[in-house]
Short mmCIF file of C-alpha atoms in Angstrom, two decimals:
data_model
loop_
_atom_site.label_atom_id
_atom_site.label_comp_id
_atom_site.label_asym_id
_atom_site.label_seq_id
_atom_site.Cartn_x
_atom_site.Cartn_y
_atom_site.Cartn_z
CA UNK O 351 0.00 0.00 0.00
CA UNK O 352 0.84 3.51 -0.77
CA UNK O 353 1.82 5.49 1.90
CA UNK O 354 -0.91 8.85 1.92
CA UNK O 355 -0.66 11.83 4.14
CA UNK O 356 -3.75 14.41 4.79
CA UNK O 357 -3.26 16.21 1.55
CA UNK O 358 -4.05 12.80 -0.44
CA UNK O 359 -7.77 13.20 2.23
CA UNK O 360 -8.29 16.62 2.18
CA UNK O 361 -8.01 16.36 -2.43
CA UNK O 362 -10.26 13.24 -2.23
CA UNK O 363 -12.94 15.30 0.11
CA UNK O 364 -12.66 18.29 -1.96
CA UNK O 365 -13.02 16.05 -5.40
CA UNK O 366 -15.64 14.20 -4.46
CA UNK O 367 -17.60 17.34 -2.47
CA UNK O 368 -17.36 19.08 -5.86
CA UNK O 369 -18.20 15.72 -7.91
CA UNK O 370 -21.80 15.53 -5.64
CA UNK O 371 -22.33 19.13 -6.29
CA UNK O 372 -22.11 18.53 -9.90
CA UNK O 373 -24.31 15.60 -9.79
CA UNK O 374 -27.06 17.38 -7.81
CA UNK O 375 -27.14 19.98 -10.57
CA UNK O 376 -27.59 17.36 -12.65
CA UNK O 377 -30.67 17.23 -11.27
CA UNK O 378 -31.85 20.13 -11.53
CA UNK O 379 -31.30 19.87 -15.24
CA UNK O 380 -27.99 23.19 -14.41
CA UNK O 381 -25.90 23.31 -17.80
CA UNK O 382 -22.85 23.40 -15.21
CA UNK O 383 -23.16 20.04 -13.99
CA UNK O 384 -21.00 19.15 -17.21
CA UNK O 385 -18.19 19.96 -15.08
CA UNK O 386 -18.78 16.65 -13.41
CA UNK O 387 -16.77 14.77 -16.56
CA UNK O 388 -13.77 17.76 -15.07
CA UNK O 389 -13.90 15.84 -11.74
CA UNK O 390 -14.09 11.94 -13.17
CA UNK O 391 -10.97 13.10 -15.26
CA UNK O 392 -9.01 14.46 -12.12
CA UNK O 393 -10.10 11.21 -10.40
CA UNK O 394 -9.69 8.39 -13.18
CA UNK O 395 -5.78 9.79 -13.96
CA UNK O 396 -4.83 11.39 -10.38
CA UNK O 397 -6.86 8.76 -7.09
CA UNK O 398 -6.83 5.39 -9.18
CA UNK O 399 -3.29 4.80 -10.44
CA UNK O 400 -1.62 4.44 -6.24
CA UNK O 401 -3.91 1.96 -5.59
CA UNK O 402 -3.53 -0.58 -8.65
CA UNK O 403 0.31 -0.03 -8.73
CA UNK O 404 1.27 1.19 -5.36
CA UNK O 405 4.77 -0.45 -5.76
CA UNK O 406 5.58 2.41 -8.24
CA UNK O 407 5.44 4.98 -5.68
CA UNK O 408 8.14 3.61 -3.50
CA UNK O 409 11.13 5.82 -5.02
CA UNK O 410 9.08 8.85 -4.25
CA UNK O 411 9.93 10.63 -0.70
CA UNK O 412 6.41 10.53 0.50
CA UNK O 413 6.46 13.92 0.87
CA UNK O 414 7.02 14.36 -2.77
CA UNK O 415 3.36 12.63 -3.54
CA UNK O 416 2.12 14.84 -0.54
CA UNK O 417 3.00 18.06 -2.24
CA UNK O 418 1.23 16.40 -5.52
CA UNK O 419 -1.94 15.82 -4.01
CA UNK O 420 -2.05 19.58 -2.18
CA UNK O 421 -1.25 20.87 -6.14
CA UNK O 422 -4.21 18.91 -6.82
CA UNK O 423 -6.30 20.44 -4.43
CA UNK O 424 -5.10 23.86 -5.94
CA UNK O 425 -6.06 22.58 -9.33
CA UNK O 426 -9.41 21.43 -7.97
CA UNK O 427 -9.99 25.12 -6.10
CA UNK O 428 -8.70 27.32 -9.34
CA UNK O 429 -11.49 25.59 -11.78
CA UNK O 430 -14.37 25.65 -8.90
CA UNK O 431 -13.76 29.37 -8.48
CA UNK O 432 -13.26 30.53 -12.44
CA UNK O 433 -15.66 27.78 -14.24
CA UNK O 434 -18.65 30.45 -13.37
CA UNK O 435 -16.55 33.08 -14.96
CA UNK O 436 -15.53 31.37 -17.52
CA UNK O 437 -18.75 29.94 -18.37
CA UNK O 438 -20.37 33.93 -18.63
CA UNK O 439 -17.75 34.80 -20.57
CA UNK O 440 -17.98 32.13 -23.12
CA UNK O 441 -22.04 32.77 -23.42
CA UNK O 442 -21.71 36.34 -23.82
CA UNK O 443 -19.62 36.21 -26.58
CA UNK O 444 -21.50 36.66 -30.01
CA UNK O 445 -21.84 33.96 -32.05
CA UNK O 446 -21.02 33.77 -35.57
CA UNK O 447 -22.90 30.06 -35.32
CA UNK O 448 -25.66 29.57 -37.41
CA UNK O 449 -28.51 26.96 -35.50
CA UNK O 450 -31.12 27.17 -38.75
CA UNK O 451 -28.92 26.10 -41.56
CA UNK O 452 -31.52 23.46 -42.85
CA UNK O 453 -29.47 20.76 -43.14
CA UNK O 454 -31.05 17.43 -41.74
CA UNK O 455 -29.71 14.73 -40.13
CA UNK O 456 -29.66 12.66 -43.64
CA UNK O 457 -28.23 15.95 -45.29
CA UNK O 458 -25.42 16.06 -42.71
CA UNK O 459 -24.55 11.88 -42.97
CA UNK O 460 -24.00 12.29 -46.43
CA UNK O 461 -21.71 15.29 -46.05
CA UNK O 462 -19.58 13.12 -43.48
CA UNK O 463 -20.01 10.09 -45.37
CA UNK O 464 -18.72 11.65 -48.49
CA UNK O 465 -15.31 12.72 -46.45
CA UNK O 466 -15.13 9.57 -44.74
CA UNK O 467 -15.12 7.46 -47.78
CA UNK O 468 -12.13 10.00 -49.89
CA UNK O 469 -10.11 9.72 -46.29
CA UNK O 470 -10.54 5.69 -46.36
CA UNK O 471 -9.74 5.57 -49.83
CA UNK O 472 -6.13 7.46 -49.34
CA UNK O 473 -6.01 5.39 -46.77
CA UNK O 474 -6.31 2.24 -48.32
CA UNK O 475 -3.94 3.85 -51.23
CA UNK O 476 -1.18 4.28 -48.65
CA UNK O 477 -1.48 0.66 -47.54
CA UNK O 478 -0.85 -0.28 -51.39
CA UNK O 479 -4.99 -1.64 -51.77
CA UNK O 480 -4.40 -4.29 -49.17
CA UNK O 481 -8.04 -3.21 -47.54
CA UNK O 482 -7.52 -5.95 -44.65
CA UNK O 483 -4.52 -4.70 -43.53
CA UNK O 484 -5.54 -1.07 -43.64
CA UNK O 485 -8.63 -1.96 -41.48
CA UNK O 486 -7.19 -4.65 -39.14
CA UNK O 487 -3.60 -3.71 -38.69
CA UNK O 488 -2.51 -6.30 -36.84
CA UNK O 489 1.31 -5.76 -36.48
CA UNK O 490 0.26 -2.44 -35.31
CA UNK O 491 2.85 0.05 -34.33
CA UNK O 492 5.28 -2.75 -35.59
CA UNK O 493 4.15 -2.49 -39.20
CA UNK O 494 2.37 -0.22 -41.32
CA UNK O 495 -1.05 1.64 -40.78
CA UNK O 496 -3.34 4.02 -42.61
CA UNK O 497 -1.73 7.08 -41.37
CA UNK O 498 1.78 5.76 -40.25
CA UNK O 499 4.37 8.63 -40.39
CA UNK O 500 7.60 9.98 -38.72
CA UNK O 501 7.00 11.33 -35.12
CA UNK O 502 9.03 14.54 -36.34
CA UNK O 503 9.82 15.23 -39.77
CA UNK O 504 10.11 17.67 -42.29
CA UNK O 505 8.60 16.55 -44.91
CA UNK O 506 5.20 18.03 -46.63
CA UNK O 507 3.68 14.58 -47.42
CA UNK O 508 4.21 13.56 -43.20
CA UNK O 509 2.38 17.12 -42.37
CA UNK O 510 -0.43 16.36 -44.73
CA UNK O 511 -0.82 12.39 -43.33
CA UNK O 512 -0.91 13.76 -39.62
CA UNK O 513 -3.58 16.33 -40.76
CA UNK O 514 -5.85 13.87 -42.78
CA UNK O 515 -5.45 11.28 -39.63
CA UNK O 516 -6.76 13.82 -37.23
CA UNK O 517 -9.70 14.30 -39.85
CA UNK O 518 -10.57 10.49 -40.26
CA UNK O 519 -10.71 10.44 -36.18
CA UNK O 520 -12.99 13.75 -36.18
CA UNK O 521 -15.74 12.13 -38.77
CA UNK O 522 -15.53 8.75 -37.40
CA UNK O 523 -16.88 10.01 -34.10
CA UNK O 524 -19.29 12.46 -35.90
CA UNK O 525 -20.39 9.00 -37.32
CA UNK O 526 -20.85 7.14 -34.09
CA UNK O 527 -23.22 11.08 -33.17
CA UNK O 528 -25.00 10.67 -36.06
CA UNK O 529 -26.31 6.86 -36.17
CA UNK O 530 -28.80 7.77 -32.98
CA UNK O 531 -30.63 10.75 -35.35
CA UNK O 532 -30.79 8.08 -38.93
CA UNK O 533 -33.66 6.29 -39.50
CA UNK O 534 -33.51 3.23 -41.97
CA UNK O 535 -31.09 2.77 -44.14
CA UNK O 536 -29.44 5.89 -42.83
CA UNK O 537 -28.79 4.42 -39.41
CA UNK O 538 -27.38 1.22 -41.06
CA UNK O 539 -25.06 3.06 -43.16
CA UNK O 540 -23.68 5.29 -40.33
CA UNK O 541 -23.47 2.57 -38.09
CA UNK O 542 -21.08 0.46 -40.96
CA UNK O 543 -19.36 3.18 -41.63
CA UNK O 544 -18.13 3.78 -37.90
CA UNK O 545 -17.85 0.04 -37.11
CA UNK O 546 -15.61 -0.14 -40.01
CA UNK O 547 -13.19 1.89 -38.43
CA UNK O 548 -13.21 0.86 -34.80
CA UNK O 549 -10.83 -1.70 -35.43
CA UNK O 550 -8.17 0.17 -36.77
CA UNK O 551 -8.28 2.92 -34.19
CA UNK O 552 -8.54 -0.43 -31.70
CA UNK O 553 -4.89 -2.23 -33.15
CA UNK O 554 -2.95 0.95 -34.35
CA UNK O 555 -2.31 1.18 -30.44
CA UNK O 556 -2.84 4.44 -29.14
CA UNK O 557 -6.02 4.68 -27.17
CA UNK O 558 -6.15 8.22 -27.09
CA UNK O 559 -7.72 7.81 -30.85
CA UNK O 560 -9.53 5.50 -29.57
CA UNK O 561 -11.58 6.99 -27.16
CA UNK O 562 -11.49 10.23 -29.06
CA UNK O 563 -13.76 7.97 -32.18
CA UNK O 564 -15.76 6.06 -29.77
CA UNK O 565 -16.43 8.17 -26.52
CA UNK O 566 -19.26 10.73 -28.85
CA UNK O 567 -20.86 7.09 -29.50
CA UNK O 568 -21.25 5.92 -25.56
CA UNK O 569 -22.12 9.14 -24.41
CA UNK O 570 -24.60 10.01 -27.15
CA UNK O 571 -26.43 6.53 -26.94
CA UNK O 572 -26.28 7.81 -22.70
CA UNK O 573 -28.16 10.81 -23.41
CA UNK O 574 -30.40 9.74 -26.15
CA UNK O 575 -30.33 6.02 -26.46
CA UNK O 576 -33.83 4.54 -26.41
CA UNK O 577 -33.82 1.87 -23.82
CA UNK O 578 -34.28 2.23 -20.25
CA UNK O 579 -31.89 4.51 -18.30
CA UNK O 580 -30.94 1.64 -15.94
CA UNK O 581 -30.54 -0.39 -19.09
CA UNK O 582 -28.15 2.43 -20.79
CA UNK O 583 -26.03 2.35 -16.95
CA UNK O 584 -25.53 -0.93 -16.86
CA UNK O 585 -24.67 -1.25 -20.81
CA UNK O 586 -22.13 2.01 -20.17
CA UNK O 587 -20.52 -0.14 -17.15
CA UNK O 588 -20.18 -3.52 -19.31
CA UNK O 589 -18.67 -1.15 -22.19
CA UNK O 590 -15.92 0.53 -19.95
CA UNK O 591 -14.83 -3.09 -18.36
CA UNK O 592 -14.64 -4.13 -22.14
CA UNK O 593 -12.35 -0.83 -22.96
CA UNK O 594 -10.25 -2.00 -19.81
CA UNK O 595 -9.65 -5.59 -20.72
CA UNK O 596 -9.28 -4.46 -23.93
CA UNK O 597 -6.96 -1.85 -23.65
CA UNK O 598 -4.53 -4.31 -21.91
CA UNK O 599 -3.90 -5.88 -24.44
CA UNK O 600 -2.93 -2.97 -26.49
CA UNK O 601 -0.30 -1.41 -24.06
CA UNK O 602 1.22 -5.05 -24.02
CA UNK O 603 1.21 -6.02 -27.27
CA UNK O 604 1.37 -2.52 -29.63
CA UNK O 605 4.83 -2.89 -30.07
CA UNK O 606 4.99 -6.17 -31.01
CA UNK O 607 1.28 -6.59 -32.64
CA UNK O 608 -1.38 -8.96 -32.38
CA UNK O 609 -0.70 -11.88 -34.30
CA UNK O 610 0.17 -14.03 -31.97
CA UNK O 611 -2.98 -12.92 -29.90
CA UNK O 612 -5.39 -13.99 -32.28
CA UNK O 613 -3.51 -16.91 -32.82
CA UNK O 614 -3.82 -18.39 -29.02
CA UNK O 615 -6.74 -20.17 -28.05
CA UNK O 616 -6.47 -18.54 -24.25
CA UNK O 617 -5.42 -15.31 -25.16
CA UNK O 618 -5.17 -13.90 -21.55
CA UNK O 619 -2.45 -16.21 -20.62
CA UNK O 620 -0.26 -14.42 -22.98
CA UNK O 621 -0.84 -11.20 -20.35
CA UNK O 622 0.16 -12.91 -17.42
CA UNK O 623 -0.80 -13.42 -13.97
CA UNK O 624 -0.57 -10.18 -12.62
CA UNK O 625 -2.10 -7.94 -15.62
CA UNK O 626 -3.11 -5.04 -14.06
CA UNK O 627 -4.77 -1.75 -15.49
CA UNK O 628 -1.36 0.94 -17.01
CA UNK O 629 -1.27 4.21 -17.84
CA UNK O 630 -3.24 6.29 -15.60
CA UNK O 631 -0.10 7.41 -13.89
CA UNK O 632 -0.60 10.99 -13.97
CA UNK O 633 -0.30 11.39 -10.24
CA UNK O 634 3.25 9.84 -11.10
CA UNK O 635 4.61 11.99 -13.62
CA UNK O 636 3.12 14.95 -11.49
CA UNK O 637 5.32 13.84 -8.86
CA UNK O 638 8.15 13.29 -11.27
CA UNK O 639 7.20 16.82 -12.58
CA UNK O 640 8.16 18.44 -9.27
CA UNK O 641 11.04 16.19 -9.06
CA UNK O 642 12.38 17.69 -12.02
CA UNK O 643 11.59 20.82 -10.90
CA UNK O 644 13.31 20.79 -7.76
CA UNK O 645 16.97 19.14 -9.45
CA UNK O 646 17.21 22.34 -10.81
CA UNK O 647 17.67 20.66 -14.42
CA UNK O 648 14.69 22.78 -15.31
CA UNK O 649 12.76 26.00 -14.08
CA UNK O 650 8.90 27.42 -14.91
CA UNK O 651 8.35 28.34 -18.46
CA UNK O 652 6.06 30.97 -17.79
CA UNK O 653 3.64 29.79 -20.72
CA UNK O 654 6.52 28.98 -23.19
CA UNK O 655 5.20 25.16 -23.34
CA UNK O 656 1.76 26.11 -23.62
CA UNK O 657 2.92 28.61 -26.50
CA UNK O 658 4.74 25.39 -28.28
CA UNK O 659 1.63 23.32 -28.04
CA UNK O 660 -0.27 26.08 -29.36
CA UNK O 661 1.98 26.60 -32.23
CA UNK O 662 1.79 22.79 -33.33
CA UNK O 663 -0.12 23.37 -36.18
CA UNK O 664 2.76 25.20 -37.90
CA UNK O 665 4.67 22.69 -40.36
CA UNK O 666 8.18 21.76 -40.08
CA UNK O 667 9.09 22.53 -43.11
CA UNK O 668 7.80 25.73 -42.44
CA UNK O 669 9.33 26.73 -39.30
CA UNK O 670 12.70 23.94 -39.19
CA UNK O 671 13.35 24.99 -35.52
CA UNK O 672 10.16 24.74 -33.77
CA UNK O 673 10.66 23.24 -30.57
CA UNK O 674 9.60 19.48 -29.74
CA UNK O 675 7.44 19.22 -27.34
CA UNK O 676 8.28 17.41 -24.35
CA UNK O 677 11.83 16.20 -25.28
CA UNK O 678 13.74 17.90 -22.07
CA UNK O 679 11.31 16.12 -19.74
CA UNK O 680 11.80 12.81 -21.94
CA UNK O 681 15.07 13.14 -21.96
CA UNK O 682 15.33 13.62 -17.98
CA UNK O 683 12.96 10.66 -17.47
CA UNK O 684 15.74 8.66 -19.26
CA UNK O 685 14.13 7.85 -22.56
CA UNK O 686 16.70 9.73 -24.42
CA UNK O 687 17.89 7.89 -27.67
CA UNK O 688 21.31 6.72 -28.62
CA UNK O 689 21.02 7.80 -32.16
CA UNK O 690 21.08 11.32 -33.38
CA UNK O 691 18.27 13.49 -35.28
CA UNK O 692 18.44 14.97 -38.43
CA UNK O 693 20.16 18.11 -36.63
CA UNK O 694 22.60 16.57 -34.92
CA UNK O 695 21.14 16.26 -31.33
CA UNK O 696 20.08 13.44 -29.78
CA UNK O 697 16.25 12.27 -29.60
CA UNK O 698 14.20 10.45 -27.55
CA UNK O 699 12.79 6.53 -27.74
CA UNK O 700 9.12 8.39 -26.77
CA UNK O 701 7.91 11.62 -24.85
CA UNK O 702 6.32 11.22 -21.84
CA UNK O 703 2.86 12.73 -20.79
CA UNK O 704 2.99 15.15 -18.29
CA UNK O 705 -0.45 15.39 -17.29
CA UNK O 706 -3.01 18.33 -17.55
CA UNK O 707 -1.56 19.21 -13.95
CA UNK O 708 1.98 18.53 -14.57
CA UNK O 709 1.64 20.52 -17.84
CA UNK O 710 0.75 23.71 -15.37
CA UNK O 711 3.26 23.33 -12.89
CA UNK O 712 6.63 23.17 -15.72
CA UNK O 713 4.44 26.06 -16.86
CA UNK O 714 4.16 28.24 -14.07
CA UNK O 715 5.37 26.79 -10.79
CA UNK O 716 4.53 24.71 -8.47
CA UNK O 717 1.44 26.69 -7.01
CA UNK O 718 0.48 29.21 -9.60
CA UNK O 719 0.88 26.07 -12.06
CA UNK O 720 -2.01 24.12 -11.00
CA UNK O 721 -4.35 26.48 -10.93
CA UNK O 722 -3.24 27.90 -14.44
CA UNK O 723 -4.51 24.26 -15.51
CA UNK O 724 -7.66 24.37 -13.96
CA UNK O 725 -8.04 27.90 -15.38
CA UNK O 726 -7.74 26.06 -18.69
CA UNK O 727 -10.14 23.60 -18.01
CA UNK O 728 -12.30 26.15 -16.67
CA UNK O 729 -12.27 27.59 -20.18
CA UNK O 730 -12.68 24.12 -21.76
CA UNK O 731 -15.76 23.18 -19.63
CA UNK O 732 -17.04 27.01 -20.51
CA UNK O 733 -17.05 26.02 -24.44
CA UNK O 734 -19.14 22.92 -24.06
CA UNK O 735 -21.28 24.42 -21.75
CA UNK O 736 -21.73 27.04 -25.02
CA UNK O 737 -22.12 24.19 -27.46
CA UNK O 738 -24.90 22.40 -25.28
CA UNK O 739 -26.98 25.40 -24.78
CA UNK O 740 -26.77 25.55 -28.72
CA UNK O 741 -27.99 21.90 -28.91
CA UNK O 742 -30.86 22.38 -30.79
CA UNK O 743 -28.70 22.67 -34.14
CA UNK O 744 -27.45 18.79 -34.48
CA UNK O 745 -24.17 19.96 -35.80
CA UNK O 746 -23.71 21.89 -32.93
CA UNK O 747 -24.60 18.87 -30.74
CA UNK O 748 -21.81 17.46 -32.44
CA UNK O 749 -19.60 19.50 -31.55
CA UNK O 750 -20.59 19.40 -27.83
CA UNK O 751 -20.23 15.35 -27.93
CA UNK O 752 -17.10 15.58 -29.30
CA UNK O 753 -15.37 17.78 -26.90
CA UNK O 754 -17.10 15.96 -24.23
CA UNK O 755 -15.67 12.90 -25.59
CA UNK O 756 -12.12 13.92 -25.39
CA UNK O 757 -12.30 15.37 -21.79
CA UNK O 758 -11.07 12.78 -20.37
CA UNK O 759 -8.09 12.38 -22.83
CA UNK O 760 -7.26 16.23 -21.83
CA UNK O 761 -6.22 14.90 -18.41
CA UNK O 762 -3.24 13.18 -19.65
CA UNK O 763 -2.14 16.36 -21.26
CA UNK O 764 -3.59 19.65 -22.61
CA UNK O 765 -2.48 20.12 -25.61
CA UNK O 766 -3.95 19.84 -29.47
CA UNK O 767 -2.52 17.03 -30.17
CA UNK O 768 -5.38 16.10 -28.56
CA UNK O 769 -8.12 17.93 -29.60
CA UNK O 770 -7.07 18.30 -33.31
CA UNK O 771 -10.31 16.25 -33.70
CA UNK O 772 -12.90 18.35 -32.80
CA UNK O 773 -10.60 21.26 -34.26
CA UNK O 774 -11.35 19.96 -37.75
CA UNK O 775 -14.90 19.17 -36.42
CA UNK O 776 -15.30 22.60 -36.41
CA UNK O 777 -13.84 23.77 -39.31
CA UNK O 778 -16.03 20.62 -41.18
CA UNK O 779 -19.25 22.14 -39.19
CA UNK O 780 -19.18 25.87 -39.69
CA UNK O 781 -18.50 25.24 -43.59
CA UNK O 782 -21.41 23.19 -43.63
CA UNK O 783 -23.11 26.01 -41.48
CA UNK O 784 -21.83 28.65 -43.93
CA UNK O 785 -22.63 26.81 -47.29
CA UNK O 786 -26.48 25.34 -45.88
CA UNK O 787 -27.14 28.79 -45.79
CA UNK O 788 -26.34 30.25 -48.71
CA UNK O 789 -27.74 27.40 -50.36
CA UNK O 790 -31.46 27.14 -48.37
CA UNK O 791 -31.17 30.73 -47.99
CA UNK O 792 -31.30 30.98 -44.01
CA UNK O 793 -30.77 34.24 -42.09
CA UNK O 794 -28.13 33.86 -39.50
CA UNK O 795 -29.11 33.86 -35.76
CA UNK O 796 -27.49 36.15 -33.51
CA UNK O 797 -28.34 34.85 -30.33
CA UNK O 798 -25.49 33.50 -28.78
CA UNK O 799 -27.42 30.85 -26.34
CA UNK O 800 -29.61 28.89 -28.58
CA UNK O 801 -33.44 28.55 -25.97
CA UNK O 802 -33.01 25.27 -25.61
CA UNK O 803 -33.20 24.40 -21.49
CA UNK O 804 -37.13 24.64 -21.78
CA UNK O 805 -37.13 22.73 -25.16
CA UNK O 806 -38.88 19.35 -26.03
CA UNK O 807 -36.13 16.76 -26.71
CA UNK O 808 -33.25 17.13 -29.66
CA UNK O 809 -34.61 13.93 -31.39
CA UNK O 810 -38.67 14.97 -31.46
CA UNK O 811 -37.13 18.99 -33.00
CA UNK O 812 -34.85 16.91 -35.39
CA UNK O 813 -37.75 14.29 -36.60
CA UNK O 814 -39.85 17.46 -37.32
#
């Protein structure tokens, strides 16, 4: 067992104080209980990981995961206090949305079925027509895939391949929205479509894309599936033991792929005896974080790394010396590599996730850092809450299960790498918005919170 002192305690009272509040809001049917996916993400990466692998704490001084936990607690107070303001300031803001754009759900399907099919086919290209091996790659990170490319690289053909990757992952979870407002044939197209491409995103091995395709699809059938709300809970539960079991198999067989999984007749004794659940270590690297921090190897960036993130879009080929993210940290964590980069410095065998409240503290210090991250998700939580009061345009809707979808993912870092989805989600959604209305001749709205709250249900205003 880990050793925890009263800040580990006093973070669990405070998260799950906050996490009740949230649900009782819930209730009362308060837009702001959405911060309650906030709190699960705080719990699932920062309260789980000690107790499933507690023997990974032992080379931390316990005070170390002490002053961790109280920079969670500060995390936990800075997005409690500025969520309200954030959330006024995001509604106030005009919008330049338009809810009316005529487009029905069928209208919308084929829009993201057209893109869905050009991405596949370049897909399928790449992977030289072999259509089972683009779909099921089962040597996974050991072999080819769809969208394989070099982590860093110069080249324009890599930039475009990481930007058309991002954009299959967006419309395969606007897919997975989509197949609850079909009816038909509609609903059976969607639904191929987006079990298509589960199992790539499934064997490619990272789980971040994932959960990023699939999360829209649980969450949506949640809200709007149409069996019995104890019946949704209790498929939701048997869905997220699946992605568990599941998922160990990826972390321990990515490298290598799957073939000899499929192969075995028992596959779990190929995991071992003592399988246990990886990767929600965030409380780790936040102590590893401070480590690093106090070595003196390092000091606060003062929003540099959060200005590198942002600039991520920008090619390589473009800007040669833009910084890689996360290689000093990598490097320090001792996954530095022996061999040497196309400019003459040594890499890195991967990067290393600091966490959404790691990412603060190399930011800004160890106490103004985590609340700088819980500013952030203040903000993030503040833009969904916008989206969902504009829920009575399905694209919007969209948008909103999309970003809720990749909430969680945001707690192993914030960055865009991991929202580039529901970036080009956007950019997809107001060019449909823009185009619908030239083309049906709509008038844009300018209210900026659609009056939805006293509304009948999205489904009955879609079927309409």
């Amino acid at each position: 067992m880990v050793t925890l002192d009263l800040s580990f305690y006093l973070a669990a009272a405070v998260l799950f104080g906050l996490m009740a509040e949230s649900c009782v809001k819930l209730l009362k049917q308060d837009s702001s209980s959405i911060a309650i996916a906030v709190y699960l993400t705080v719990f699932g990466w920062y309260f789980v990981d000690p107790f499933i692998n507690p023997e990974q704490y032992d080379r931390f001084p316990s005070f170390i995961l002490g002053e961790s936990y109280k920079q969670v607690l500060l995390f936990l107070i800075g997005f409690r206090m500025f969520m309200p303001i954030a959330t006024r300031w995001m509604l106030r803001r005009p919008s330049k949305g338009i809810f009316d754009t005529g487009l029905t759900p069928n209208r919308i399907l084929i829009a993201a079925g057209v893109i869905w099919l050009l991405l596949f086919a370049i897909g399928i290209y790449r992977m030289n027509f072999d259509v089972i091996a683009a779909v099921f790659p089962i040597d996974s990170r050991g072999g080819e895939t769809m969208w394989g490319r070099g982590a860093v690289s110069s080249s324009v053909s890599d930039f475009l391949v990481a930007w058309a990757a991002y954009l299959f992952n967006a419309v395969t979870a606007i897919l997975g929205v989509l197949i609850f407002f079909q009816r038909g044939y509609g609903r059976v197209v969607a639904g191929a479509m987006f079990a298509i491409t589960l199992p790539y995103f499934f064997l490619e091995g990272a789980r971040s894309h994932f959960l990023a395709a699939v999360m829209p699809f649980i969450l949506t059938y949640l809200l709007y599936g149409r069996h019995l709300l104890i019946l949704r809970l209790a498929i939701l539960a048997f869905a997220l033991v699946c992605l568990n079991e599941g998922f160990k198999f990826v972390t321990t067989f990515r490298n290598t792929g799957f073939r000899e999984v499929l192969a075995s007749k028992h596959p779990y004794e190929l995991l071992g005896e003592d399988v246990r659940t990886t990767g929600l270590n965030m409380i780790q690297e936040l102590c590893f974080v401070n480590a690093y921090l106090d070595s003196g190897n390092t000091s606060p960036a003062y929003g540099a790394r959060y200005l590198n993130e942002l600039l991520n879009f920008i090619p390589r080929v473009i800007w040669p010396s833009k910084p890689m993210i996360g290689i000093d940290y990598a490097k320090w964590r001792g996954f530095e590599s022996m061999s040497e980069s196309a400019e003459g410095e040594l890499g890195v065998v991967a990067t290393v996730s600091t966490g959404m409240i790691g990412g603060g503290v190399l930011n800004f210090g160890q106490i103004l850092g985590p609340v700088a991250a819980g500013i952030l998700m203040a903000l993030w939580t503040g833009l969904l809450i916008r989206w969902w009061k504009q829920r009575r345009s399905l694209l919007r809707f969209v948008l909103f299960m999309l970003g809720a979808g990749l909430t969680f993912n945001l707690g192993r870092d914030i960055s865009l790498l991991v929202i580039w989805p529901l970036v080009f989600a956007y950019f997809f959604i107001r060019l449909a918005e823009i185009w619908a209305t030239k083309r049906f001749g709509k008038v844009p709205q300018t209210a900026t919170v659609a009056p939805a709250d006293a509304a009948p249900v999205l489904a009955s205003r879609l079927s309409q």
